[in-house]
Coordinates of C-alpha atoms and ligand atoms in Angstrom, one line a residue:
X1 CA -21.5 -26.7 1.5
X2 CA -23.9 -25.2 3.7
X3 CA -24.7 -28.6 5.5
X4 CA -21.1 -28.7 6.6
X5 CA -20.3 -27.1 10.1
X6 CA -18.6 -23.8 10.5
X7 CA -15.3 -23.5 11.2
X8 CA -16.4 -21.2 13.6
X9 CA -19.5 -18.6 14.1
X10 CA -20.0 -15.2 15.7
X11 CA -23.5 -14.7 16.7
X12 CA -24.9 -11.0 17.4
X13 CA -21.6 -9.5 18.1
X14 CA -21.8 -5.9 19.7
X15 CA -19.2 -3.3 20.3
X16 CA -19.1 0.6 21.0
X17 CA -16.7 2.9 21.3
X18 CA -16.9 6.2 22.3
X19 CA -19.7 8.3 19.8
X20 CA -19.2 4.8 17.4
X21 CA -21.7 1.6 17.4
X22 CA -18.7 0.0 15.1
X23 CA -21.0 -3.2 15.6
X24 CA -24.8 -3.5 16.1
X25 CA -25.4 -7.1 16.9
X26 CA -23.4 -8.9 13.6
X27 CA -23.5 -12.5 13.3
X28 CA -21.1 -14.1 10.6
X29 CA -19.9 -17.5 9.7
X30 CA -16.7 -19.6 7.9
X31 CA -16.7 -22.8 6.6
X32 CA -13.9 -24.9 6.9
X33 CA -12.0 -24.4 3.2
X34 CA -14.1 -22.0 2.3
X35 CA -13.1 -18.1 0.9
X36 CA -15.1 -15.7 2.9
X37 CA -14.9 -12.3 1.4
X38 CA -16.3 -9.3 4.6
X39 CA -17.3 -6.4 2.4
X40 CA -18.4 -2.6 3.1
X41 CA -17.8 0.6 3.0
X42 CA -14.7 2.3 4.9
X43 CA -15.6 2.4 8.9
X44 CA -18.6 0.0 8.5
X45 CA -16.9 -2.4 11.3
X46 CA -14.8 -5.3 9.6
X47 CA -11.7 -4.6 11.4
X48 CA -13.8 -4.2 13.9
X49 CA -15.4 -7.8 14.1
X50 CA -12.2 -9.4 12.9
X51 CA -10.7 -8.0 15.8
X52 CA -13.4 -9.6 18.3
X53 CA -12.9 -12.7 16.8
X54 CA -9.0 -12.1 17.0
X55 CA -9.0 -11.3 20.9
X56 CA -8.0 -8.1 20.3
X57 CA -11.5 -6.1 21.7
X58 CA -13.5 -7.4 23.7
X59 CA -17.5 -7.5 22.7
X60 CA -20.0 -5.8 24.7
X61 CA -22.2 -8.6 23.5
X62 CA -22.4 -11.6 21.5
X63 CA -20.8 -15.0 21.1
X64 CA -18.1 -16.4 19.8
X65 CA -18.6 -20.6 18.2
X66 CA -15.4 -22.0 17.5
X67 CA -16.0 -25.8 17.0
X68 CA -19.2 -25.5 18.3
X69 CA -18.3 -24.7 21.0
X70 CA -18.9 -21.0 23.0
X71 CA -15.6 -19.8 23.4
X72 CA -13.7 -16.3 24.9
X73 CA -11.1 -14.9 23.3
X74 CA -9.2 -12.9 26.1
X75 CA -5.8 -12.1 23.8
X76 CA -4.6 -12.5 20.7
X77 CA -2.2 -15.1 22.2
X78 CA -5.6 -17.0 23.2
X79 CA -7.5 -16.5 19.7
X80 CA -4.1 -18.0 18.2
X81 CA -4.5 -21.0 20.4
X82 CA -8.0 -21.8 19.4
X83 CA -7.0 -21.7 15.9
X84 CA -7.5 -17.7 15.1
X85 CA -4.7 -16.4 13.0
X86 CA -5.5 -12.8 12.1
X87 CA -3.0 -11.0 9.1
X88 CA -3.5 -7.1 10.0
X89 CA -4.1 -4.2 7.9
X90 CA -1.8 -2.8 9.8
X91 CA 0.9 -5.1 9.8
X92 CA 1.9 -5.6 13.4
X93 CA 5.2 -7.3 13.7
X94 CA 8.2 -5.9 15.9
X95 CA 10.6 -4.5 13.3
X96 CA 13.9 -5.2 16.0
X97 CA 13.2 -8.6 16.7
X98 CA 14.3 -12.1 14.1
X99 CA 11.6 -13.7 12.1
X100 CA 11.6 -16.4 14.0
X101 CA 11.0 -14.3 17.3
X102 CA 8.0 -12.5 16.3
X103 CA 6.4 -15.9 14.9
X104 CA 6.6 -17.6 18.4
X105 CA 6.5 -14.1 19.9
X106 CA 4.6 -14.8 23.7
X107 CA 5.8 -18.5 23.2
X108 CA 9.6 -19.3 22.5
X109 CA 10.7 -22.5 23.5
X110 CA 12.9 -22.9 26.2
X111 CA 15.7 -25.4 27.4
X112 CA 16.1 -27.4 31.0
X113 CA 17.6 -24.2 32.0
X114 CA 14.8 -21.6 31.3
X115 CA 17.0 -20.3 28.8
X116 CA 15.5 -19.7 25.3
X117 CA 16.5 -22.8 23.1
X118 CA 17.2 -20.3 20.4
X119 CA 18.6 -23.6 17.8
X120 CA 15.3 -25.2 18.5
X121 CA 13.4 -21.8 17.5
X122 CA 15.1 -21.4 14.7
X123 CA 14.6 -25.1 13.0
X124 CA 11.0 -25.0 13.5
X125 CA 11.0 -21.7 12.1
X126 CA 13.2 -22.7 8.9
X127 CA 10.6 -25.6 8.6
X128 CA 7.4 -23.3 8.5
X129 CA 9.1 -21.0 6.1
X130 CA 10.0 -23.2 3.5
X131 CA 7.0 -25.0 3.6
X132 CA 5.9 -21.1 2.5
X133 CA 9.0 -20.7 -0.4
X134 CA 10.4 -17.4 0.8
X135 CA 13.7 -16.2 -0.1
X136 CA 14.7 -15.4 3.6
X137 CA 15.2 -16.9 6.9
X138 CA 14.6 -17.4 10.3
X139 CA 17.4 -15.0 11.8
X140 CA 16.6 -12.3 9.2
X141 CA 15.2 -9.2 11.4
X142 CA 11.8 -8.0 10.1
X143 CA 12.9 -4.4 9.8
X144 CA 15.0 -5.6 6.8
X145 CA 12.3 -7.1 4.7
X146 CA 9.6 -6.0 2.7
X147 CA 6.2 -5.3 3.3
X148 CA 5.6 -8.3 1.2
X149 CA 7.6 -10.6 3.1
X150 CA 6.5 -9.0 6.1
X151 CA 3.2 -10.5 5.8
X152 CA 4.8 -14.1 4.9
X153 CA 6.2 -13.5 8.8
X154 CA 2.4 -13.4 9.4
X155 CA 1.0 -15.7 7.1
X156 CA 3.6 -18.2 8.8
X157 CA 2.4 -17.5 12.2
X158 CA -0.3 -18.9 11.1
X159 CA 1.2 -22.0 10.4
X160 CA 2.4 -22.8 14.1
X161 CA -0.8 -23.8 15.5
X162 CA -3.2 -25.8 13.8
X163 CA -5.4 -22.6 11.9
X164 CA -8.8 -23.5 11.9
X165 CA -9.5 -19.4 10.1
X166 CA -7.0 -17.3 8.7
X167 CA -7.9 -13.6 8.2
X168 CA -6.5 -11.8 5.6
X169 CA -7.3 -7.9 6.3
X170 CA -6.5 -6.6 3.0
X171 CA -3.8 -8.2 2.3
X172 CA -2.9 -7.1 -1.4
X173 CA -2.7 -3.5 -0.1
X174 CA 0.5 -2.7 -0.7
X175 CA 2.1 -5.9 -3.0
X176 CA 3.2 -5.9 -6.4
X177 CA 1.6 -8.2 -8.8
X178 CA 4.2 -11.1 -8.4
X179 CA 3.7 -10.8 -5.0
X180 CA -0.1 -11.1 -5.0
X181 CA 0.4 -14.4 -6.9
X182 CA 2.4 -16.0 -4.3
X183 CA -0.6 -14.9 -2.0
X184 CA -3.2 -16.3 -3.5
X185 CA -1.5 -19.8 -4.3
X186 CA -1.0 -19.4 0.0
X187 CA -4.5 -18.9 0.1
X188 CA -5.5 -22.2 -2.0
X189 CA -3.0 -23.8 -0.2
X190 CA -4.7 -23.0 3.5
X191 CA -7.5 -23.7 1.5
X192 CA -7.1 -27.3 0.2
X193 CA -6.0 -28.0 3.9
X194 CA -9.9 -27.3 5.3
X195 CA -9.2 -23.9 6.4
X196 CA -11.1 -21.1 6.2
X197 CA -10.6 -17.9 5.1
X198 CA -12.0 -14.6 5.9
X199 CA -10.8 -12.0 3.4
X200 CA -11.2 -8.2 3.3
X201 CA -10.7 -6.4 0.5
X202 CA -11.8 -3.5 -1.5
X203 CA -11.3 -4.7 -5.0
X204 CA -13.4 -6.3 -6.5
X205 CA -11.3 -8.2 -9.3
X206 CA -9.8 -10.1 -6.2
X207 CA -13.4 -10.5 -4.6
X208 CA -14.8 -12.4 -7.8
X209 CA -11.3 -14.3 -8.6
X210 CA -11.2 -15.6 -4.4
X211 CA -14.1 -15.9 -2.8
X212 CA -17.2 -18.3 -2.1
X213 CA -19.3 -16.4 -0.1
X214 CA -19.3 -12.6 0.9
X215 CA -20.7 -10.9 3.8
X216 CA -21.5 -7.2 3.7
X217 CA -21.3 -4.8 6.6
X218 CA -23.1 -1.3 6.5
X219 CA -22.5 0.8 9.5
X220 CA -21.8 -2.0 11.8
X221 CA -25.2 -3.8 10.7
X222 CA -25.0 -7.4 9.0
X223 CA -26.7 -6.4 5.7
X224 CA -26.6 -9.8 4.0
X225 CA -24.7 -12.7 2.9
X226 CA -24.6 -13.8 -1.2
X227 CA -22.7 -16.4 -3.2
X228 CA -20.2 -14.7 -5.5
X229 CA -20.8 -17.2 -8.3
X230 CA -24.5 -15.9 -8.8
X231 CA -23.2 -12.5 -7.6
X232 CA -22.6 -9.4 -9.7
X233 CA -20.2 -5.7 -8.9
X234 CA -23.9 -4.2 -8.6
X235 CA -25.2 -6.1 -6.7
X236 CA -22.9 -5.9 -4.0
X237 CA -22.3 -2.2 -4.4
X238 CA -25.7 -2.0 -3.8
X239 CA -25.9 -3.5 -0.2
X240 CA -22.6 -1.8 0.5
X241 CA -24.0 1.4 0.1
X242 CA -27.7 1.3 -0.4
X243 CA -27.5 3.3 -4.0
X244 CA -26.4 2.8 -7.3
X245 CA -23.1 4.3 -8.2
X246 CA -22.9 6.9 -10.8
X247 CA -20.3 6.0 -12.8
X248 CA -20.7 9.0 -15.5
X249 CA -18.1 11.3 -16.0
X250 CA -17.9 14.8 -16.8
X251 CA -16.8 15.2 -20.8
X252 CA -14.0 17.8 -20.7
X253 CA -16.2 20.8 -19.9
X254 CA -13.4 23.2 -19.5
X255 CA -10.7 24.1 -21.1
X256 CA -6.7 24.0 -20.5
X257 CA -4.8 26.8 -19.4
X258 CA -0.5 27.3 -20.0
X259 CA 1.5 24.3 -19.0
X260 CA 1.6 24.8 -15.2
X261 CA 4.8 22.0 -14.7
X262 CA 7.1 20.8 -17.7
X263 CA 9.5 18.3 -17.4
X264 CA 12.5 17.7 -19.6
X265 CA 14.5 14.9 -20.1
X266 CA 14.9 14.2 -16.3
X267 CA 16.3 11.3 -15.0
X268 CA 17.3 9.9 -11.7
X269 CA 19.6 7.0 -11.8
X270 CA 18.6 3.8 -12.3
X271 CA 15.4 4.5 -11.1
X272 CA 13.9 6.3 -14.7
X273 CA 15.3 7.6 -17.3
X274 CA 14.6 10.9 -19.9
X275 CA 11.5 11.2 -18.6
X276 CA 9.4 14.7 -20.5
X277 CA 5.9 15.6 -20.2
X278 CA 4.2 18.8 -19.2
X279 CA 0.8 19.2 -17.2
X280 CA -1.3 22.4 -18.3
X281 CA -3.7 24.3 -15.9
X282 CA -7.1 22.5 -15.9
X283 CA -5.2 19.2 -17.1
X284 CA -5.6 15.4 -15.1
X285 CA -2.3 13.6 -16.4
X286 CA -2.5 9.8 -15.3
X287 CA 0.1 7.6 -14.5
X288 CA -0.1 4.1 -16.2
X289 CA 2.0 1.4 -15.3
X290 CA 3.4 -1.8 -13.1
X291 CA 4.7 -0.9 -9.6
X292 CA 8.1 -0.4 -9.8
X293 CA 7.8 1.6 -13.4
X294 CA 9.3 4.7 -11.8
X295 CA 5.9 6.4 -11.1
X296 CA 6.6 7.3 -7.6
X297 CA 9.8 8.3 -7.8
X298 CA 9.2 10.9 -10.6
X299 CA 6.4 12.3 -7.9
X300 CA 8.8 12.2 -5.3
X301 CA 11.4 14.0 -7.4
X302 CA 8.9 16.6 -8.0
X303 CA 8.2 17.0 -4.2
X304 CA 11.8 17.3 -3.6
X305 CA 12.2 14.0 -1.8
X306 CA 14.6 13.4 -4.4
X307 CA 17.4 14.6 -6.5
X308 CA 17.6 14.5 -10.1
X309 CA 20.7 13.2 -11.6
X310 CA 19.6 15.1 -15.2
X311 CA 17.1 17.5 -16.5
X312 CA 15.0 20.1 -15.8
X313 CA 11.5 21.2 -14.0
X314 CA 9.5 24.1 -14.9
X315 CA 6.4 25.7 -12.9
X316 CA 5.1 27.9 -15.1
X317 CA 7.7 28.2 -17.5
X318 CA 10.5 29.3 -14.8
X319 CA 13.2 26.6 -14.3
X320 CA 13.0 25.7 -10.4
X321 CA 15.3 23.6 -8.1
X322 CA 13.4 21.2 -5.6
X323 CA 15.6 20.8 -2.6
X324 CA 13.1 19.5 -0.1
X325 CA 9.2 19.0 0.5
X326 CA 9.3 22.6 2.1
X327 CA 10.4 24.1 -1.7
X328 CA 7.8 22.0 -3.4
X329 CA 5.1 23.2 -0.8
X330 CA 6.0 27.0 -1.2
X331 CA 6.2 26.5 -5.3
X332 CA 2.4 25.4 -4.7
X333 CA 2.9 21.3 -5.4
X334 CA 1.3 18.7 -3.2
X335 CA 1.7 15.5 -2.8
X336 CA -0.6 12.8 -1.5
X337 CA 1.7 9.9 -1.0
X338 CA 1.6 6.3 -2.2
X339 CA 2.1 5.2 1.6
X340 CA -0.4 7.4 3.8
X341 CA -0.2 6.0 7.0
X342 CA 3.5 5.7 7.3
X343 CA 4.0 9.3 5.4
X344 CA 1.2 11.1 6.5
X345 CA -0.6 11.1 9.6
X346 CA 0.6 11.4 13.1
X347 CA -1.8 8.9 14.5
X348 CA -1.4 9.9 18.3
X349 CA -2.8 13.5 16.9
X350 CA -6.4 14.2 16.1
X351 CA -7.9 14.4 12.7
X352 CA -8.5 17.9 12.5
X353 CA -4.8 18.3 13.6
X354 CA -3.6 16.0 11.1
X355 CA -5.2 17.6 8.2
X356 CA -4.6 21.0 9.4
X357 CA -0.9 20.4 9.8
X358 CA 0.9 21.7 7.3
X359 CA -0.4 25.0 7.4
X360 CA -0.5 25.8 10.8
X361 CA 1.6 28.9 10.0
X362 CA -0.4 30.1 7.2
X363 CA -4.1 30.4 9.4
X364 CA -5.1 33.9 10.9
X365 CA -2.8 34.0 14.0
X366 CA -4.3 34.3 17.9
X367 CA -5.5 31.4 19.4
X368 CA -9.7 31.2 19.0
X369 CA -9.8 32.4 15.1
X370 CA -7.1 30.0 14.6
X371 CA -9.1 27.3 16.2
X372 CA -12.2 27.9 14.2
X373 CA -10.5 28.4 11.0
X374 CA -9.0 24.5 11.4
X375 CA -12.5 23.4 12.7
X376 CA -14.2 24.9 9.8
X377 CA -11.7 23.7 7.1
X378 CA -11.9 20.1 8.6
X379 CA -15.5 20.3 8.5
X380 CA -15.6 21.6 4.3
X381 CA -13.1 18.2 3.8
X382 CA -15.1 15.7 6.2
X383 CA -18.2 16.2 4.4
X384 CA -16.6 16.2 0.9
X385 CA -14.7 12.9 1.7
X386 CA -17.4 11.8 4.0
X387 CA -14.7 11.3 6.3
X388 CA -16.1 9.1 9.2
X389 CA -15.7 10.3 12.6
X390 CA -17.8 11.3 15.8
X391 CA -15.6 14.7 15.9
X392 CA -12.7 16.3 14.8
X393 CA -11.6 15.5 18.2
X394 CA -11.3 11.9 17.6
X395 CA -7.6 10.0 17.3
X396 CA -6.5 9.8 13.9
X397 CA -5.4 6.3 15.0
X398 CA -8.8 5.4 16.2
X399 CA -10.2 5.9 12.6
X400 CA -10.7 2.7 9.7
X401 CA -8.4 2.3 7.7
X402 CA -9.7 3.8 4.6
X403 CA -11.1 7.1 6.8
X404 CA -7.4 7.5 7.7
X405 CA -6.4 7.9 3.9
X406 CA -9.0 10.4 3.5
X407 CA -8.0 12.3 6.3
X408 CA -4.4 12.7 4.2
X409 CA -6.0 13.4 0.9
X410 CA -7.6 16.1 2.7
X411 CA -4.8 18.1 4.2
X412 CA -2.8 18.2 0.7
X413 CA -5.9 19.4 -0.8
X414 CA -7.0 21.9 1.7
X415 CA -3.8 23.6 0.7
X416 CA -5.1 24.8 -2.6
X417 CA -1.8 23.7 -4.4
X418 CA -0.8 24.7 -8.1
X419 CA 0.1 21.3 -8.7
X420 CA -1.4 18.3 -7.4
X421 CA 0.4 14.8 -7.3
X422 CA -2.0 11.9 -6.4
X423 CA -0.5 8.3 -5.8
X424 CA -3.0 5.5 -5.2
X425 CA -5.3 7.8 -4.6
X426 CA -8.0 5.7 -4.3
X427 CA -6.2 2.5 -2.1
X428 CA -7.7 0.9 0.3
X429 CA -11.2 3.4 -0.4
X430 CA -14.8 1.5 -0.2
X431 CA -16.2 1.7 -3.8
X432 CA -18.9 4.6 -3.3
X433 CA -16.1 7.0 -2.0
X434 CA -13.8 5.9 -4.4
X435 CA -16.4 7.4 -7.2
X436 CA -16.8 10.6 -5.0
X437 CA -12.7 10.9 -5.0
X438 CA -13.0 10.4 -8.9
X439 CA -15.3 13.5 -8.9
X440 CA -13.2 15.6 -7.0
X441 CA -10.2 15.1 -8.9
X442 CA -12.2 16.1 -11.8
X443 CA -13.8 19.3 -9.7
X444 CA -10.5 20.5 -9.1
X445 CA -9.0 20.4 -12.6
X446 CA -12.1 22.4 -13.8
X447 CA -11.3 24.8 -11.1
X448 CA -7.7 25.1 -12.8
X449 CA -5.7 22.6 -10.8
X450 CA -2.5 21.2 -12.6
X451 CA -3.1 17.3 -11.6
X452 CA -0.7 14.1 -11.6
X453 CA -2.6 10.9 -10.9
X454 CA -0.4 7.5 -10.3
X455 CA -2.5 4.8 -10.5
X456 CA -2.0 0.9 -10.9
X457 CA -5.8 0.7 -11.3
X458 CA -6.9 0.5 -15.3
X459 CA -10.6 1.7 -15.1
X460 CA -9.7 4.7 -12.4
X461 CA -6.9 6.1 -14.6
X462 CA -9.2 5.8 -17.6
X463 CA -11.8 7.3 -15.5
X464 CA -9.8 10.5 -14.4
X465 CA -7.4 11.3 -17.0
X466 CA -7.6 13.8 -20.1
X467 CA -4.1 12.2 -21.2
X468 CA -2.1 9.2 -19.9
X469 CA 1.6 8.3 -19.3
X470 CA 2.3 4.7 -19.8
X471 CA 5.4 4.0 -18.3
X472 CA 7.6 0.2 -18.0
X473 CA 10.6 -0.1 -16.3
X474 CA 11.6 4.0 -15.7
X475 CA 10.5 5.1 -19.0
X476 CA 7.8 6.8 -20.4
X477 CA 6.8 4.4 -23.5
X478 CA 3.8 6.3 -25.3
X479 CA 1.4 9.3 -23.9
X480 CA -2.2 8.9 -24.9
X481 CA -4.6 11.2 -25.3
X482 CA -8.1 10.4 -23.4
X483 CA -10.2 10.1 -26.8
X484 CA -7.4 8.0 -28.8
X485 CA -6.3 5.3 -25.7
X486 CA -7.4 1.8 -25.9
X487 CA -7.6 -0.8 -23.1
X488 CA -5.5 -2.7 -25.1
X489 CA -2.9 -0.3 -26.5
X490 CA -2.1 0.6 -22.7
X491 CA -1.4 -3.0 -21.5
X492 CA 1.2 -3.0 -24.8
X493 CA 2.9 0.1 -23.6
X494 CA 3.6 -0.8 -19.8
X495 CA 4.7 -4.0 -20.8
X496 CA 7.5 -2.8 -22.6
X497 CA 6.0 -3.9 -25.8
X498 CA 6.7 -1.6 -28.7
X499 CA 9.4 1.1 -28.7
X500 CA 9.8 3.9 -25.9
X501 CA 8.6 7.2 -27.3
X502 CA 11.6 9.3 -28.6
X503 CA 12.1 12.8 -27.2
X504 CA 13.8 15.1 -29.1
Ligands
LIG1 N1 -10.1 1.9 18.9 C1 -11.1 2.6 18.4 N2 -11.6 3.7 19.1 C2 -12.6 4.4 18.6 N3 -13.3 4.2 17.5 C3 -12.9 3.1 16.8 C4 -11.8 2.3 17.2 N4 -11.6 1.3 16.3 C5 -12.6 1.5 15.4 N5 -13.3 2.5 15.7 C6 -14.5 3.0 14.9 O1 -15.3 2.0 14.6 C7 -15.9 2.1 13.2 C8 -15.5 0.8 12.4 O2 -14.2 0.8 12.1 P1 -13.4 -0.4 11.4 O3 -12.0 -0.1 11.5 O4 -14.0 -1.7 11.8 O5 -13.9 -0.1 9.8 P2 -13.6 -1.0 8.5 O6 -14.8 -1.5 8.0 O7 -12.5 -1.9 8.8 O8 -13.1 0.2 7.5 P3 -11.9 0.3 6.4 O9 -12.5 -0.3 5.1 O10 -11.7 1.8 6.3 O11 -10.7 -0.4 6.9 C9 -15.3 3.3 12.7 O12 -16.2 4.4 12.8 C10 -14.0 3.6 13.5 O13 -13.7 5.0 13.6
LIG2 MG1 -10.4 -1.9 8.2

């Protein structure tokens, strides 16, 4: 393999933003039908580079080999041409427009008459699509499908021009596990056709299952390049973030207070059904289960997004009605939500803005202590999250991926709720914050915190919880404690083996 020649090369790429060197002279390779896996920790430049290669920045130094030949990419539109097909993070289609619109978006065809040959657009676009096995077409507007399908409308972009690289910027993100299959058969399809792949991801089941090769970033320096066949979790952990990861966890070393949240028999249509279980002061309850088990929408009930069409809540024993997210936040729950960026940051806002948001009201009033008070809590949450960023002054928008979530996580916990509701707490996160959001969730339980954890992720809810929830299809099926559960008694439960537990 390393005879053939790249599919394309960047050599010594730099680029600065203001108070950032996101790359300090990076070089980085593909081979044609070759799985390239770009690892590091949250802000340590991948986006970054991927979107030099893409056209979308412009380096302050470096090359660009496409071919072998030096090439500038001045747009996205260009990149495209020369065979560039980047899938975002941040998917980046226009909602208003047709399917077929936004994959020849900046290139429609056009009739004799400079008119846009809309049949025309729309065969070739049906053409692409089944080639790709979706269940929609090319009139359908983008708005209307899901974030799944969404990225088919990329992935299909990418089958206009002749791809030469494909860059998946974690693309699993937010898809259920059907929906990852589908994926990855697309990505040994691109594949098998001599294309090659650059893929960024945080999980490492899906680095070890895809990949041939992985680079690893740290702090916008190239820190090394290994073969994932002779590669182990350590091993790349360990050039992610130069130490091992303490994986220990703290044995229950407090004990539970008086069930802070009980939930009887509550249900909400068709979404789940009789759902009980209580969360005591001191107490990490973990949600187990497939997405779509109902998980979220229980949380959401509980932060009054949602009406329940049975049942009852109780904060501290006293039956409460959640009407809106404004109850929920006076009754002292929090919720970090499942979908940060679109739920929780204003991205046009800075970060110490954002995370000081919703309790702009509750600060010591006039202007200067006001000010210092938000500096000071951003500052307590930065360095607990190691939250990336040259100053609090900086655009939430302007932050990775990953340093955006954190900045969310730390304005529902810089609330100091009663009740704390985590989903996916950990998505997107680089693996060494990941164990330091692990600790905190424990840190905050000893300090008395009631604590819900939703989680898709075996090893994390294992990790965090003192009981777990296993839930399939919008019922709870059994409730473990931490000391009894088994690996292999929790895949039973959420697969809707075995009976659903009875509630009196
Ligand atoms: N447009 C921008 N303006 C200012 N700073 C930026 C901009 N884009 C990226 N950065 C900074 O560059 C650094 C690298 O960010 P990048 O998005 O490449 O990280 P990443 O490796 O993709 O992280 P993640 O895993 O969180 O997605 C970060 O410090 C980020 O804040
Ligand atoms: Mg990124």
């Amino acid at each position: 393999m390393s005879t053939a020649t790249p599919a394309l090369r960047l050599e010594n790429i730099v680029k600065t933003f203001p108070g950032v060197r996101a790359l300090d002279g990076v070089s980085f390779s593909v081979l044609p039908g070759e799985v390239h896996a770009l690892m590091g920790e949250n802000g340590a430049g991948k986006s970054t580079l991927m979107k030099v290669l893409g056209g979308i920045y412009q380096p302050d130094g470096g090359e660009i080999i496409v071919s072998e030949q030096k090439v500038v990419m001045r747009s996205p539109l260009e990149a495209k041409h020369k065979g560039i097909v980047f899938i975002h993070q941040e998917l980046s289609l226009a909602k208003e427009l047709s399917v077929a619109e936004n994959i020849y978006l900046g290139e429609l065809p056009h009739n004799r008459f400079g008119l846009v040959d809309w049949q025309h657009l729309f065969e070739k676009t049906d053409a692409i699509l089944q080639r790709l096995k979706v269940g929609f077409d090319a009139r359908t507007r983008v708005g209307d499908l899901s974030i799944a399908n969404q990225q088919m409308v990329e992935i299909a972009r990418a089958l206009t021009h002749e791809a030469k690289a494909v860059i998946f910027d974690e693309p699993t993100a937010s898809l259920t596990d059907a929906e990852k299959v589908v994926l990855f058969e697309v990505i040994e399809d691109l594949k098998s056709h001599g294309v090659g792949i650059i893929y960024i991801s945080h999980r490492m089941e899906e680095i070890f299952k895809m990949t041939d090769r992985i680079t690893v970033l740290r702090d916008g320096q190239y820190r090394g390049t290994l073969d994932t066949a002779q590669t182990t979790e350590e091993d790349i952990t360990q050039l992610m973030i130069g130490r091992k990861l303490d994986l220990t966890r703290n044995a229950v070393d407090h004990e539970f207070g008086a069930a802070a949240l009980e939930v009887e028999n509550l249900s909400c249509g068709t979404l789940y059904t009789d759902i009980s279980f209580s969360v005591r002061e001191g107490e990490v309850v973990g949600f187990y289960g497939l997405v779509g088990a109902g998980r979220t929408e229980i949380a959401e009930t509980l932060f009054g997004l949602r009406t329940p069409t049975a049942g009852k809540i109780l904060l501290n024993g006293r039956e409460v009605h959640i009407e809106s997210p404004v109850d929920a936040i006076e009754l002292g729950i929090s919720l970090v939500p499942e979908n940060r960026k679109e739920q929780g940051l204003v991205l046009g806002m800075n970060c110490r803005d954002n995370m000081t948001l919703p309790q702009v009201d509750a600060l010591v009033s006039g202007p200067f202590v006001k000010d210092s008070a938000e500096i000071e809590i951003f500052g307590h949450y930065r360095d607990k999250l190691e939250i990336k960023t040259p100053s609090w002054k900086q655009l939430a928008g302007n932050l990775s991926g990953g340093n955006q979530q954190k900045i969310v996580i730390g304005k529902w916990l810089s609330m100091h709720p009663k009740v704390l509701i985590v989903d996916e707490p950990t998505r997107g996160i680089d693996v060494g914050s990941k164990s330091e959001i692990h600790k905190l969730i424990r840190d905050l339980a000893s300090q008395g915190y009631a604590i819900i954890v939703i989680s898709s992720e075996m090893p994390e809810i294992l990790h965090v919880s003192d009981r777990i929830v296993a839930m399939y299809s919008g019922r709870i099926m059994r409730t473990f404690t931490a000391q009894e559960v088994t690996e292999d008694s929790l895949i039973q439960a959420i697969s809707g083996l075995g009976e659903s537990e009875k509630v009196a």
